[in-house]
Amino acid sequence: MTGSPDELNGTNGGLTLELREERWPIRGGFTIARGSKHEAHVVVAKIGDGRHTGRGECVPYARYGETVEGVMADIEACALNHSLTRAALTKRLPAGAARNALDCALWDLEAKQSGTPAATAAGFSTLQPVPTAFTISLGDPGTMAAEAKAASAHTLLKLKFGGAGDTARLQAVRAAVPTARLIADANEAWQPHETESLLAIAADAGVELIEQPLPAGNDAMLGEIERPIPVCADESVHDSASLPPLAGRYDAVNIKLDKTGGLTEALATAARARDLGLKIMVGSMVATSLAMAPALLLAQDADWVDLDGPLLLERDRDAALTYRDGMVFTPLPALWG
């Protein structure tokens, strides 16, 4: 980990802000169609009132033009120059990682100040454990099959696809785990001319869902072809405002707090998705339990949950989430909310 908790320290309306840049090693690396990485590079925001402290974690993502340095600068500028309230954040920062860290930190702070759990404040009477996918990183067919077999204790496996060779990858994995539930994420790597046939192959193999087969902005054809299994938007969806054009092209949307800009907008995005008849996946970047905890509220009503980030790390935070038998359990107050 790098940085120190007092490197960036601002005061606004009686609240203090501390930012910390952290690096968490990934066990064995993580590969998708856009490349590989070996650590989760995160930003943690802490907001305090002198008695209580709330925390939020975000993952700046280069796919959306974000950097750790830029996100930290945006957080600091917003906190120093504007009111630190969740309502104000939606007007001061765009949807993205910077707003996510502040929004989730404010949810946590409000829970600790009031003694009322964040889940209760969000309208949930209680939180229940939910099943989560476990991700099999992109690799050659044999490697992915071996990793899928080793992870077969998980109730749902998520395969990372990369375009060329995906049929062989899927066939190898299905042979290795013939009864496993499977979903797959193409990360924009498929070609338009092969998408319909690949969807049919995935359906024949019993895959439940395919995420983002085509590049965002080049996905209109999804509304014109046969979709034998649900197709889920990921890079094509960010917040509630981005949803209307997706109805008809997609059957589901992957809601991530780093895309929506925090739990506040994520809840609104989920409600709007349901209104549009879209199913919901709750996902995340590779990050610690602190990033997953707020998303567990959203996961209570999701059709698929993909919150396995901490399982991919060499280590996790204190008071980390509990994962057991393919389930992720609700957070302790010492972690978040």
Coordinates of C-alpha atoms in Angstrom, one line a residue:
M1 CA 0.0 0.0 0.0
T2 CA 1.1 3.5 -0.6
G3 CA 0.2 6.9 0.8
S4 CA -0.7 7.9 4.3
P5 CA -4.1 8.9 5.8
D6 CA -3.1 12.5 6.3
E7 CA -1.7 13.2 2.8
L8 CA -4.9 14.9 1.6
N9 CA -6.8 16.5 4.4
G10 CA -9.6 19.0 3.9
T11 CA -12.3 20.5 6.1
N12 CA -15.8 21.4 5.0
G13 CA -18.8 22.2 7.1
G14 CA -17.3 20.6 10.2
L15 CA -16.3 17.4 8.4
T16 CA -12.8 16.3 7.6
L17 CA -11.7 14.4 4.6
E18 CA -8.8 11.9 4.3
L19 CA -7.8 10.2 1.1
R20 CA -5.6 7.1 0.8
E21 CA -4.2 5.3 -2.2
E22 CA -3.9 1.6 -1.7
R23 CA -2.6 -1.4 -3.7
W24 CA -3.9 -4.9 -3.0
P25 CA -2.1 -7.8 -4.7
I26 CA -4.2 -10.1 -6.8
R27 CA -3.7 -13.8 -6.3
G28 CA -2.2 -15.1 -9.6
G29 CA -3.2 -12.1 -11.7
F30 CA -6.5 -11.2 -13.4
T31 CA -7.0 -11.2 -17.2
I32 CA -9.8 -9.9 -19.3
A33 CA -10.1 -9.1 -23.0
R34 CA -8.5 -5.6 -22.4
G35 CA -5.4 -6.9 -20.6
S36 CA -4.0 -8.3 -17.3
K37 CA -3.3 -6.8 -13.9
H38 CA -1.7 -8.0 -10.7
E39 CA -3.0 -5.6 -8.1
A40 CA -6.2 -3.7 -7.3
H41 CA -5.3 0.0 -7.2
V42 CA -8.0 1.7 -5.1
V43 CA -8.8 5.0 -3.4
V44 CA -10.3 5.1 0.0
A45 CA -12.1 8.2 1.3
K46 CA -12.7 8.8 5.0
I47 CA -15.1 11.5 6.1
G48 CA -15.2 12.3 9.8
D49 CA -17.1 14.6 12.2
G50 CA -14.7 14.4 15.1
R51 CA -16.5 11.4 16.7
H52 CA -17.5 9.2 13.8
T53 CA -15.8 8.2 10.5
G54 CA -17.4 6.9 7.3
R55 CA -15.4 5.1 4.6
G56 CA -15.9 4.5 0.9
E57 CA -13.6 2.7 -1.6
C58 CA -13.5 3.2 -5.3
V59 CA -11.5 1.7 -8.2
P60 CA -10.5 4.3 -10.9
Y61 CA -10.9 2.6 -14.3
A62 CA -8.9 3.5 -17.4
R63 CA -11.7 2.2 -19.7
Y64 CA -13.6 5.3 -18.6
G65 CA -10.7 7.7 -18.7
E66 CA -10.1 7.6 -14.9
T67 CA -6.8 7.6 -13.1
V68 CA -6.0 7.3 -9.4
E69 CA -4.4 10.7 -9.4
G70 CA -7.3 12.3 -11.2
V71 CA -9.9 10.7 -9.0
M72 CA -8.1 11.8 -5.9
A73 CA -7.9 15.4 -7.2
D74 CA -11.6 15.4 -8.1
I75 CA -12.5 14.2 -4.6
E76 CA -10.4 16.7 -2.9
A77 CA -11.6 19.6 -5.0
C78 CA -15.3 18.7 -4.5
A79 CA -14.8 18.3 -0.7
L80 CA -13.0 21.5 -0.2
N81 CA -15.2 23.7 -2.3
H82 CA -18.7 22.3 -1.9
S83 CA -21.1 20.9 0.7
L84 CA -20.4 17.2 1.6
T85 CA -23.9 15.8 1.3
R86 CA -25.1 12.9 -0.9
A87 CA -27.6 15.2 -2.6
A88 CA -24.9 17.8 -3.4
L89 CA -22.6 15.2 -4.8
T90 CA -24.9 14.4 -7.7
K91 CA -24.7 18.0 -8.8
R92 CA -20.9 18.4 -8.2
L93 CA -19.4 15.2 -9.6
P94 CA -20.3 13.1 -12.6
A95 CA -21.1 9.4 -12.2
G96 CA -17.9 7.5 -11.6
A97 CA -15.3 6.4 -9.1
A98 CA -14.7 9.7 -7.4
R99 CA -18.4 10.2 -6.5
N100 CA -18.7 6.6 -5.5
A101 CA -16.0 6.9 -2.8
L102 CA -17.6 10.0 -1.3
D103 CA -21.2 8.8 -1.6
C104 CA -20.4 5.5 0.2
A105 CA -18.4 7.2 2.8
L106 CA -21.3 9.5 3.6
W107 CA -23.7 6.6 3.8
D108 CA -21.3 5.0 6.3
L109 CA -20.9 8.2 8.3
E110 CA -24.7 8.7 8.5
A111 CA -25.2 5.2 9.7
K112 CA -22.6 5.7 12.5
Q113 CA -23.9 9.1 13.5
S114 CA -27.5 7.9 13.7
G115 CA -27.0 4.4 14.9
T116 CA -29.3 3.3 12.1
P117 CA -27.8 0.8 9.6
A118 CA -27.4 2.0 6.1
A119 CA -29.6 -0.9 4.9
T120 CA -32.5 0.4 7.1
A121 CA -32.0 4.0 5.8
A122 CA -32.1 2.6 2.2
G123 CA -35.5 0.9 2.9
F124 CA -34.4 -2.7 3.6
S125 CA -35.8 -4.3 6.8
T126 CA -32.9 -6.7 6.9
L127 CA -30.0 -7.9 4.7
Q128 CA -29.7 -11.5 3.7
P129 CA -26.7 -13.4 2.4
V130 CA -26.7 -13.7 -1.4
P131 CA -25.1 -16.1 -3.9
T132 CA -22.2 -14.6 -5.8
A133 CA -20.4 -15.6 -8.9
F134 CA -16.8 -16.6 -8.8
T135 CA -14.7 -15.3 -11.8
I136 CA -12.5 -17.5 -14.0
S137 CA -9.9 -15.2 -15.6
L138 CA -9.4 -15.2 -19.4
G139 CA -6.9 -17.8 -20.5
D140 CA -6.4 -20.8 -22.8
P141 CA -9.1 -23.5 -22.7
G142 CA -7.2 -25.9 -20.6
T143 CA -6.2 -23.4 -18.0
M144 CA -9.8 -22.1 -17.7
A145 CA -11.2 -25.6 -17.5
A146 CA -8.7 -26.5 -14.7
E147 CA -9.5 -23.3 -12.8
A148 CA -13.3 -23.9 -13.2
K149 CA -12.9 -27.4 -11.8
A150 CA -10.9 -26.2 -8.9
A151 CA -13.6 -23.6 -8.2
S152 CA -16.6 -25.9 -8.6
A153 CA -17.6 -25.5 -4.9
H154 CA -18.9 -22.1 -6.0
T155 CA -22.5 -22.2 -7.1
L156 CA -22.1 -19.8 -10.0
L157 CA -19.0 -19.4 -12.2
K158 CA -18.3 -16.3 -14.4
L159 CA -16.1 -16.9 -17.4
K160 CA -14.1 -14.1 -18.9
F161 CA -14.1 -14.3 -22.7
G162 CA -11.9 -12.6 -25.2
G163 CA -13.3 -13.1 -28.7
A164 CA -11.2 -15.5 -30.8
G165 CA -11.2 -19.0 -29.2
D166 CA -14.2 -18.4 -26.9
T167 CA -16.1 -21.5 -28.3
A168 CA -13.1 -23.7 -27.3
R169 CA -12.9 -22.1 -23.9
L170 CA -16.6 -22.7 -23.2
Q171 CA -16.5 -26.3 -24.4
A172 CA -13.5 -27.0 -22.2
V173 CA -15.0 -25.4 -19.2
R174 CA -18.4 -27.1 -19.7
A175 CA -16.7 -30.5 -20.0
A176 CA -14.8 -29.9 -16.8
V177 CA -17.8 -28.7 -14.8
P178 CA -20.9 -30.3 -16.5
T179 CA -23.4 -29.3 -13.8
A180 CA -22.1 -25.8 -12.8
R181 CA -24.1 -22.7 -13.4
L182 CA -22.3 -20.5 -15.9
I183 CA -22.4 -16.8 -16.9
A184 CA -19.8 -15.2 -19.2
D185 CA -18.4 -11.7 -19.9
A186 CA -17.0 -10.8 -23.3
N187 CA -15.8 -7.3 -22.3
E188 CA -16.7 -5.9 -25.7
A189 CA -14.5 -8.5 -27.5
W190 CA -16.9 -10.2 -29.9
Q191 CA -17.3 -9.2 -33.6
P192 CA -20.7 -8.3 -35.0
H193 CA -20.7 -11.1 -37.6
E194 CA -20.2 -13.8 -35.0
T195 CA -22.3 -12.6 -32.1
E196 CA -25.5 -14.3 -33.1
S197 CA -23.8 -17.7 -33.6
L198 CA -21.8 -17.4 -30.3
L199 CA -25.0 -16.6 -28.4
A200 CA -26.5 -19.8 -29.8
I201 CA -23.4 -21.8 -28.8
A202 CA -23.5 -20.3 -25.3
A203 CA -27.2 -21.2 -25.0
D204 CA -26.6 -24.8 -26.1
A205 CA -23.9 -25.0 -23.4
G206 CA -26.4 -23.8 -20.7
V207 CA -24.8 -20.4 -20.1
E208 CA -27.3 -18.2 -18.3
L209 CA -26.1 -14.8 -19.3
I210 CA -23.6 -13.0 -21.6
E211 CA -22.3 -9.6 -20.6
Q212 CA -21.4 -6.9 -23.1
P213 CA -20.5 -8.9 -26.3
L214 CA -20.1 -5.8 -28.5
P215 CA -18.4 -2.5 -27.8
A216 CA -20.4 0.2 -26.2
G217 CA -21.7 2.5 -28.9
N218 CA -21.7 -0.3 -31.4
D219 CA -24.4 -2.5 -29.9
A220 CA -27.5 -1.4 -31.8
M221 CA -27.5 -4.7 -33.7
L222 CA -28.3 -6.5 -30.5
G223 CA -31.9 -5.3 -30.9
E224 CA -32.1 -6.9 -34.3
I225 CA -30.8 -10.4 -33.7
E226 CA -32.0 -13.5 -32.0
R227 CA -31.0 -13.5 -28.3
P228 CA -31.6 -17.1 -27.0
I229 CA -30.1 -16.2 -23.6
P230 CA -30.2 -12.9 -21.7
V231 CA -27.6 -10.3 -22.9
C232 CA -26.4 -7.9 -20.2
A233 CA -25.1 -4.4 -20.7
D234 CA -22.0 -3.5 -18.7
E235 CA -19.8 -0.9 -20.4
S236 CA -23.0 0.4 -22.2
V237 CA -24.7 1.4 -18.9
H238 CA -23.5 3.8 -16.3
D239 CA -26.4 5.4 -14.4
S240 CA -30.2 5.7 -14.7
A241 CA -29.9 8.3 -17.5
S242 CA -28.1 5.8 -19.7
L243 CA -30.8 3.1 -19.5
P244 CA -33.6 4.1 -21.9
P245 CA -31.7 3.4 -25.1
L246 CA -30.7 0.0 -23.9
A247 CA -34.2 -1.4 -23.6
G248 CA -34.7 -3.7 -26.6
R249 CA -31.0 -4.2 -27.1
Y250 CA -30.3 -5.8 -23.8
D251 CA -32.2 -8.0 -21.3
A252 CA -30.3 -7.1 -18.2
V253 CA -27.9 -4.4 -16.9
N254 CA -24.8 -4.8 -14.7
I255 CA -25.0 -2.1 -12.1
K256 CA -21.6 -1.2 -10.5
L257 CA -21.2 1.5 -7.9
D258 CA -18.0 2.7 -9.5
K259 CA -20.0 3.4 -12.7
T260 CA -23.1 4.9 -11.1
G261 CA -21.2 7.1 -8.7
G262 CA -22.2 5.4 -5.5
L263 CA -25.0 3.6 -3.8
T264 CA -27.5 6.6 -4.0
E265 CA -27.6 6.5 -7.8
A266 CA -27.2 2.8 -8.0
L267 CA -30.5 2.3 -6.1
A268 CA -32.1 4.8 -8.5
T269 CA -30.6 3.0 -11.5
A270 CA -32.0 -0.4 -10.3
A271 CA -35.4 1.0 -9.8
R272 CA -35.4 2.5 -13.3
A273 CA -34.1 -0.7 -14.8
R274 CA -37.0 -2.6 -13.3
D275 CA -39.4 -0.1 -14.7
L276 CA -38.0 -0.7 -18.1
G277 CA -38.3 -4.5 -17.8
L278 CA -34.6 -5.1 -17.5
K279 CA -33.1 -7.7 -15.2
I280 CA -30.3 -6.7 -12.8
M281 CA -26.8 -7.9 -12.2
V282 CA -24.9 -6.3 -9.4
G283 CA -21.1 -6.2 -10.1
S284 CA -17.9 -4.6 -9.0
M285 CA -14.3 -4.0 -9.9
V286 CA -11.6 -6.2 -8.3
A287 CA -11.4 -4.5 -4.9
T288 CA -11.6 -5.2 -1.1
S289 CA -14.6 -6.0 1.1
L290 CA -15.0 -2.2 1.7
A291 CA -16.0 -1.7 -1.9
M292 CA -18.4 -4.8 -1.9
A293 CA -20.3 -3.9 1.3
P294 CA -22.5 -1.1 -0.1
A295 CA -23.3 -3.2 -3.2
L296 CA -24.8 -5.9 -1.0
L297 CA -27.8 -3.6 -0.4
L298 CA -28.3 -3.5 -4.1
A299 CA -27.8 -7.2 -4.4
Q300 CA -30.8 -8.0 -2.2
D301 CA -33.1 -7.8 -5.2
A302 CA -30.7 -8.7 -8.0
D303 CA -31.1 -11.5 -10.5
W304 CA -27.3 -12.2 -10.6
V305 CA -24.6 -11.0 -8.2
D306 CA -20.9 -10.8 -9.0
L307 CA -19.2 -9.5 -5.8
D308 CA -16.3 -11.8 -5.6
G309 CA -13.5 -9.2 -5.7
P310 CA -12.0 -10.0 -2.3
L311 CA -11.8 -13.7 -3.2
L312 CA -9.4 -12.7 -6.0
L313 CA -7.0 -10.9 -3.7
E314 CA -4.0 -12.2 -1.7
R315 CA -5.5 -10.6 1.4
D316 CA -8.4 -8.5 2.5
R317 CA -9.3 -5.8 5.1
D318 CA -9.9 -6.3 8.8
A319 CA -13.6 -7.1 9.5
A320 CA -13.8 -8.4 6.0
L321 CA -16.9 -9.9 4.4
T322 CA -17.5 -13.6 5.0
Y323 CA -17.7 -15.9 1.9
R324 CA -18.9 -19.4 2.3
D325 CA -20.4 -22.1 0.1
G326 CA -20.8 -19.7 -2.8
M327 CA -22.6 -17.1 -0.6
V328 CA -21.4 -13.6 0.6
F329 CA -22.7 -12.5 4.0
T330 CA -23.7 -9.1 5.2
P331 CA -21.1 -6.7 6.4
L332 CA -20.1 -6.0 10.0
P333 CA -20.6 -2.4 11.1
A334 CA -16.9 -2.2 11.7
L335 CA -16.4 -2.6 7.9
W336 CA -19.2 -0.4 6.6
G337 CA -22.8 0.7 7.1

